[in-house]
Coordinates of C-alpha atoms and ligand atoms in Angstrom, one line a residue:
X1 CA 57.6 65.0 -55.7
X2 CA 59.6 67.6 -53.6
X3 CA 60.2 71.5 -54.4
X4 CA 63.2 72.3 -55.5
X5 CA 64.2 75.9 -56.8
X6 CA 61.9 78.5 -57.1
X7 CA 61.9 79.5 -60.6
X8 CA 59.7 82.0 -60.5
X9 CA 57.1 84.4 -58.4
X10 CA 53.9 86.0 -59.9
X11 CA 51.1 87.5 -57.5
X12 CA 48.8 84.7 -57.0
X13 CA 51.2 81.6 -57.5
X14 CA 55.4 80.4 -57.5
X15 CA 56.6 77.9 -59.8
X16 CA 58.9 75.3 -58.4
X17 CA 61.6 73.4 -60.2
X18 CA 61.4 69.5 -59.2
X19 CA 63.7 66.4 -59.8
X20 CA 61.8 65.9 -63.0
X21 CA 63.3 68.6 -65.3
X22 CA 59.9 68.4 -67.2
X23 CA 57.6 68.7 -64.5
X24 CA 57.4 71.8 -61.7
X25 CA 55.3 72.4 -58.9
X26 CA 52.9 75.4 -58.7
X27 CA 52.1 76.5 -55.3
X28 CA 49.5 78.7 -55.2
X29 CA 49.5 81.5 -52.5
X30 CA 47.3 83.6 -50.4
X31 CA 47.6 86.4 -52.0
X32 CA 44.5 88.6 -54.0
X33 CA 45.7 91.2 -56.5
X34 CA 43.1 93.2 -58.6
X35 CA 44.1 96.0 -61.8
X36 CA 47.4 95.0 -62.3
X37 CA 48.5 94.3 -58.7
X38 CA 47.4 98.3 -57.5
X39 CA 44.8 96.2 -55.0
X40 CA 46.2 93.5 -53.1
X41 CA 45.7 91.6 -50.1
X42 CA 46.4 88.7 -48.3
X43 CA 43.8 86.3 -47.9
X44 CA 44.0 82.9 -45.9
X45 CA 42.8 79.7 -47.3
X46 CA 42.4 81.2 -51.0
X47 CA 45.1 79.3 -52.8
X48 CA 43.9 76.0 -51.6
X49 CA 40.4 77.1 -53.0
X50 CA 41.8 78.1 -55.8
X51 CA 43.9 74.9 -56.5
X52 CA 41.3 72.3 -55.7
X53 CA 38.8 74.1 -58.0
X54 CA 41.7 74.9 -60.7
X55 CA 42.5 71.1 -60.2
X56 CA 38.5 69.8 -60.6
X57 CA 38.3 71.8 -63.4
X58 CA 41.5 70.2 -65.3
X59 CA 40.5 66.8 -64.7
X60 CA 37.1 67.6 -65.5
X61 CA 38.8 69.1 -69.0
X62 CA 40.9 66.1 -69.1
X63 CA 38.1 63.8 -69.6
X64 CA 36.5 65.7 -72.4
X65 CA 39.7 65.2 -74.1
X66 CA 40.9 68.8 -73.5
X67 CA 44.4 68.9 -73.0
X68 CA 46.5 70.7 -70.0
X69 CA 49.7 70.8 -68.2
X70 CA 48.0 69.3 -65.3
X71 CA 49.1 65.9 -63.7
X72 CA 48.0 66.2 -60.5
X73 CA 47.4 67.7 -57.0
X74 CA 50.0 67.4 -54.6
X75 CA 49.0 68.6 -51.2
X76 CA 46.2 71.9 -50.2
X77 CA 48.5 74.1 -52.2
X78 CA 50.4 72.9 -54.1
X79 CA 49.7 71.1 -58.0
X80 CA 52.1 69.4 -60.4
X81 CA 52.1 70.3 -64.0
X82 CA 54.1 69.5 -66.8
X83 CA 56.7 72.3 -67.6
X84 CA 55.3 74.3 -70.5
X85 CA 56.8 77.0 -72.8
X86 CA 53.8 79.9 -71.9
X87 CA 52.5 82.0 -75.1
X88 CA 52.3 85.7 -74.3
X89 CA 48.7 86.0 -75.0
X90 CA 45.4 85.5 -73.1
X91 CA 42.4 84.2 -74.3
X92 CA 39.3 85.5 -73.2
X93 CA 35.6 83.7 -73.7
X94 CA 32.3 85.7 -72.7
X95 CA 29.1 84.5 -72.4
X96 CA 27.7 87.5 -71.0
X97 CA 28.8 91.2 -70.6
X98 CA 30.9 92.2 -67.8
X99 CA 34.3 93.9 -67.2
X100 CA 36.4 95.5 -69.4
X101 CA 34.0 94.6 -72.6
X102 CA 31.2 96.8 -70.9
X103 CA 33.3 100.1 -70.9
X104 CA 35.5 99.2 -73.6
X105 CA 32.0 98.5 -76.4
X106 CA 29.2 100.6 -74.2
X107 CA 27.7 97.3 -73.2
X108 CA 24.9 97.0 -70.2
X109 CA 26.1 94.3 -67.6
X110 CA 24.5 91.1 -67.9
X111 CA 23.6 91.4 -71.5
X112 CA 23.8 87.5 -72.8
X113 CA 25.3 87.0 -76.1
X114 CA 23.6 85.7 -78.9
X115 CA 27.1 83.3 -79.2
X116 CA 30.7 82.9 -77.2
X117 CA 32.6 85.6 -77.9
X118 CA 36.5 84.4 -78.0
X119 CA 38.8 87.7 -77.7
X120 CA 42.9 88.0 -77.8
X121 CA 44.8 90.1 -74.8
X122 CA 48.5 90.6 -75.2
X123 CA 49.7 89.2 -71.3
X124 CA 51.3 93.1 -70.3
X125 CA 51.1 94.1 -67.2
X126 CA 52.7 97.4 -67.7
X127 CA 50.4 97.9 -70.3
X128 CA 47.6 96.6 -69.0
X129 CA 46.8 93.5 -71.1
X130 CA 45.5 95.4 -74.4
X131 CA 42.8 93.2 -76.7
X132 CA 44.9 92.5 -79.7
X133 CA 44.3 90.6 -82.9
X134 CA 46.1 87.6 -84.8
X135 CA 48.2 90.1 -86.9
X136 CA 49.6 91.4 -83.3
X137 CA 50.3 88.1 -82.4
X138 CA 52.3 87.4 -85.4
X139 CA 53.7 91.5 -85.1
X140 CA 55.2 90.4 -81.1
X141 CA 56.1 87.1 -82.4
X142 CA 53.6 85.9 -78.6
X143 CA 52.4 82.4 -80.0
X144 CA 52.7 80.6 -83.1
X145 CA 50.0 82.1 -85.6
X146 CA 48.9 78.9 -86.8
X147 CA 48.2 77.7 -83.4
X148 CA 45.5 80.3 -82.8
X149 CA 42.7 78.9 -84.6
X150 CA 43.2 75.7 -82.1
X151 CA 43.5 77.9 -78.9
X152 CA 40.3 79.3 -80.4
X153 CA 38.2 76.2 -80.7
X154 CA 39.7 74.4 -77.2
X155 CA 39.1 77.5 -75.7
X156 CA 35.5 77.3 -77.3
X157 CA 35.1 73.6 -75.9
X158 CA 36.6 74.6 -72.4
X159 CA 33.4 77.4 -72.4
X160 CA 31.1 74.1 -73.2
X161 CA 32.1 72.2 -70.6
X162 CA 31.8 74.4 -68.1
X163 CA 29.2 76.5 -68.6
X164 CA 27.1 73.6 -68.8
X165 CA 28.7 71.5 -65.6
X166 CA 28.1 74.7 -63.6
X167 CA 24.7 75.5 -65.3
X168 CA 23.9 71.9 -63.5
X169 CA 24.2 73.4 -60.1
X170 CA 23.0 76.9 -60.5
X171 CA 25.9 78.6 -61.9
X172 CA 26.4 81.3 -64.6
X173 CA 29.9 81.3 -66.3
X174 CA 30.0 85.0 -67.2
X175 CA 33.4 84.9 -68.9
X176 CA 36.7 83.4 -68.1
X177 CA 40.9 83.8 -69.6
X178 CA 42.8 81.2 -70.3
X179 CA 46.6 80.4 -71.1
X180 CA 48.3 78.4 -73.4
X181 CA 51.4 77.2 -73.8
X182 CA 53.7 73.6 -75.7
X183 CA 53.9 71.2 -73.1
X184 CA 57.5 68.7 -73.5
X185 CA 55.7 66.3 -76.2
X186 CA 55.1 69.4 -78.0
X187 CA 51.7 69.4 -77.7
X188 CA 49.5 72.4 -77.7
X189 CA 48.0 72.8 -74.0
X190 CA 45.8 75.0 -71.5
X191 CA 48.6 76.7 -68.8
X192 CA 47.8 78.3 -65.6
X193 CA 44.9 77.9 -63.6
X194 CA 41.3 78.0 -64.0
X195 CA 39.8 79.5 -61.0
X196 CA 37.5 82.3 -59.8
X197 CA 40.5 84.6 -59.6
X198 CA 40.2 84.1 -63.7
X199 CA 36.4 83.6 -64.1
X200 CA 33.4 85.4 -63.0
X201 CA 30.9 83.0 -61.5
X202 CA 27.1 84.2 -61.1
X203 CA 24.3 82.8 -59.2
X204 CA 22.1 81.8 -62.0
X205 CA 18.8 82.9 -59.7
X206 CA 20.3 85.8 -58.0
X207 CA 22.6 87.0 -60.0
X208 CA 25.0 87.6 -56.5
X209 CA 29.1 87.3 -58.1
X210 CA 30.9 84.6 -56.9
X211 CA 34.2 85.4 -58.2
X212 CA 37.2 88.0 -57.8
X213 CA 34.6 90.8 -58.4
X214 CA 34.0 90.3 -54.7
X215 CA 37.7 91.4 -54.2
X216 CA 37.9 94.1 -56.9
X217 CA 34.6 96.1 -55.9
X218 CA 34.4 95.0 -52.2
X219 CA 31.2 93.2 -52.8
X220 CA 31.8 91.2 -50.2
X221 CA 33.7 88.4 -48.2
X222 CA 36.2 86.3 -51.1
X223 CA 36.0 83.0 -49.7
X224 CA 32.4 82.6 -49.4
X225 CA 32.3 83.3 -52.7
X226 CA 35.2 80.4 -53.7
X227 CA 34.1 78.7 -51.3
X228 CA 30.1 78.5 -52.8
X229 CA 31.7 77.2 -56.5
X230 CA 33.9 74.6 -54.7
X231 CA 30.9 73.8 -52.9
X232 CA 28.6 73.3 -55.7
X233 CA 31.0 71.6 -58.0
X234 CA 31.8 69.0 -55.7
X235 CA 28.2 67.8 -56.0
X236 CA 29.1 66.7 -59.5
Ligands
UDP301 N1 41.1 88.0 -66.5 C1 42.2 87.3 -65.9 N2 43.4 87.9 -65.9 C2 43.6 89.1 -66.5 C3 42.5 89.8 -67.1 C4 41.3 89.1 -67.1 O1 42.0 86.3 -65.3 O2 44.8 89.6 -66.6 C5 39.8 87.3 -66.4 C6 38.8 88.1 -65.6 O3 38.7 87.6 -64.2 C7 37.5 87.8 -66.3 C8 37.9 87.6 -67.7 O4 39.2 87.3 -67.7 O5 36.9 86.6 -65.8 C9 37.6 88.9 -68.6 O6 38.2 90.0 -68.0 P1 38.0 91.4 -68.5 O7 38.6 91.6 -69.9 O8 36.6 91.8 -68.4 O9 38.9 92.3 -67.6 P2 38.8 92.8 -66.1 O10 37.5 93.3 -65.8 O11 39.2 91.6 -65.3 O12 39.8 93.9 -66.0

C-alpha cells in the first residue's frame, strides 16, 4: 500500500490518502510537542517507537475483542488504518493521580484510586482541551451522545487490558487518552494512537516515568524511556 496525498499534518503524525479510499496511511514523525505545541522538539527514532508500541498495543486490543482502526503496520513508521470519521472529544482513564487532575482537584501525585476514573476533554487546542461533560458533548454536537456510554466501558476494558499486560512486566499505567471515531462499517472504534506520547508509564518498583513526562519536565533522555516499555512489552 503506497502514500498518496497528504491529507493532513498534526504535530506528532500525517495522515496519508492511499488507493483504498477507505483506508490511509499514518506516518508517524519525529517530532515531541508538549502544552499545546509551546515545547517542541525533534527527536530521532521516536515515531518508530511510538508506532510499533501504538501497533502491539492494537493487536493486543484486537484480540480482547476491542475494536480499532488499525489493520496493520506498514514499514518503521508508517501504519495503515481504516479511514474514520474522528469525534471531537478525548477520553481520559486514570488509575492514579498525575497531571492536570493533580492541580485541577488538589490531588498529591501518585495517589491510587479506589476505581478507574473515565473523564471527557473537548479535543481544543486553542483552548487547551477543557474537561467537559455529556451535556457538552451534545451542546458542540463532538460525538453522538448515545455513543458515550460505549466509549466509556471500551475505554474501561482498554484500561484492563493494559494495565494488567504491563503490570506483568513491571509497569504502572498511570493514566492514558484515547480517541474515537465510526470506522466505514459504521462501527464505533478507538482512533489515533496509543503510545507513551498519550500514556504515562511508571516503573512499578521505582516509580522512574517512562512516558512524555520525560519530555515535558526534562526528566530525562525520551527514548530510553520508549524504548524501556517497547522493551518490556515485547517479552509478552
Ligand atoms: N493526553 C494526551 N493528549 C492530550 C492531553 C492528555 O495524550 O491532549 C494524555 C496524557 O499524556 C496523559 C493523560 O492523557 O497520559 C492525562 O493527561 P492530563 O489530563 O493529566 O493532562 P496533561 O498533564 O497531559 O496536560
Amino acid at each position: 500500500m503506497e502514500k498518496r496525498e497528504k491529507l493532513y499534518e498534526g504535530k506528532a503524525k500525517i495522515v496519508y490518502s492511499t488507493e483504498d479510499p477507505d483506508k490511509v496511511i499514518l506516518f508517524f514523525k519525529d517530532e515531541a510537542s508538549a502544552f499545546d505545541g509551546v515545547k517542541k522538539a525533534t527527536v530521532r527514532g521516536k515515531g518508530a517507537l511510538n508506532n510499533a508500541i501504538s501497533s502491539m498495543i492494537f493487536e493486543i486490543l484486537a484480540k480482547k475483542g476491542i475494536k480499532s482502526h488499525y489493520i496493520r503496520k506498514l514499514s518503521d513508521n508508517e501504519m495503515l488504518v481504516w479511514r474514520a470519521k474522528p469525534y471531537g472529544v478525548e477520553v481520559v482513564v486514570r488509575n492514579v493521580a498525575a497531571g492536570s487532575i493533580v492541580k485541577r482537584l488538589g490531588l498529591k501525585e501518585g495517589e491510587k484510586f479506589k476505581k478507574p476514573l473515565v473523564e471527557l476533554f473537548y479535543k481544543n487546542d486553542e483552548l487547551h482541551d477543557p474537561l467537559i461533560c455529556e451535556a457538552h458533548v451534545e451542546l458542540l454536537d463532538l460525538a453522538p451522545l448515545e455513543e458515550i456510554p460505549s466509549m466509556k466501558e471500551m475505554a474501561l476494558r482498554v484500561n484492563e487490558v493494559l494495565s494488567r499486560i504491563f503490570s506483568e512486566k513491571g509497569l504502572l499505567l498511570v493514566d492514558f487518552k484515547l480517541e474515537f471515531g465510526k470506522l466505514p462499517s459504521g462501527e464505533l472504534a478507538l482512533i489515533d494512537e496509543i503510545s507513551p506520547d498519550s500514556m504515562r508509564v511508571w516503573d512499578a518498583k521505582t516509580g522512574e516515568k517512562l512516558d512524555k513526562d520525560r519530555f515535558r519536565f526534562d526528566l530525562g533522555d525520551l527514548l530510553e524511556g520508549y524504548r524501556e516499555i517497547l522493551r518490556r512489552m515485547e517479552g509478552l
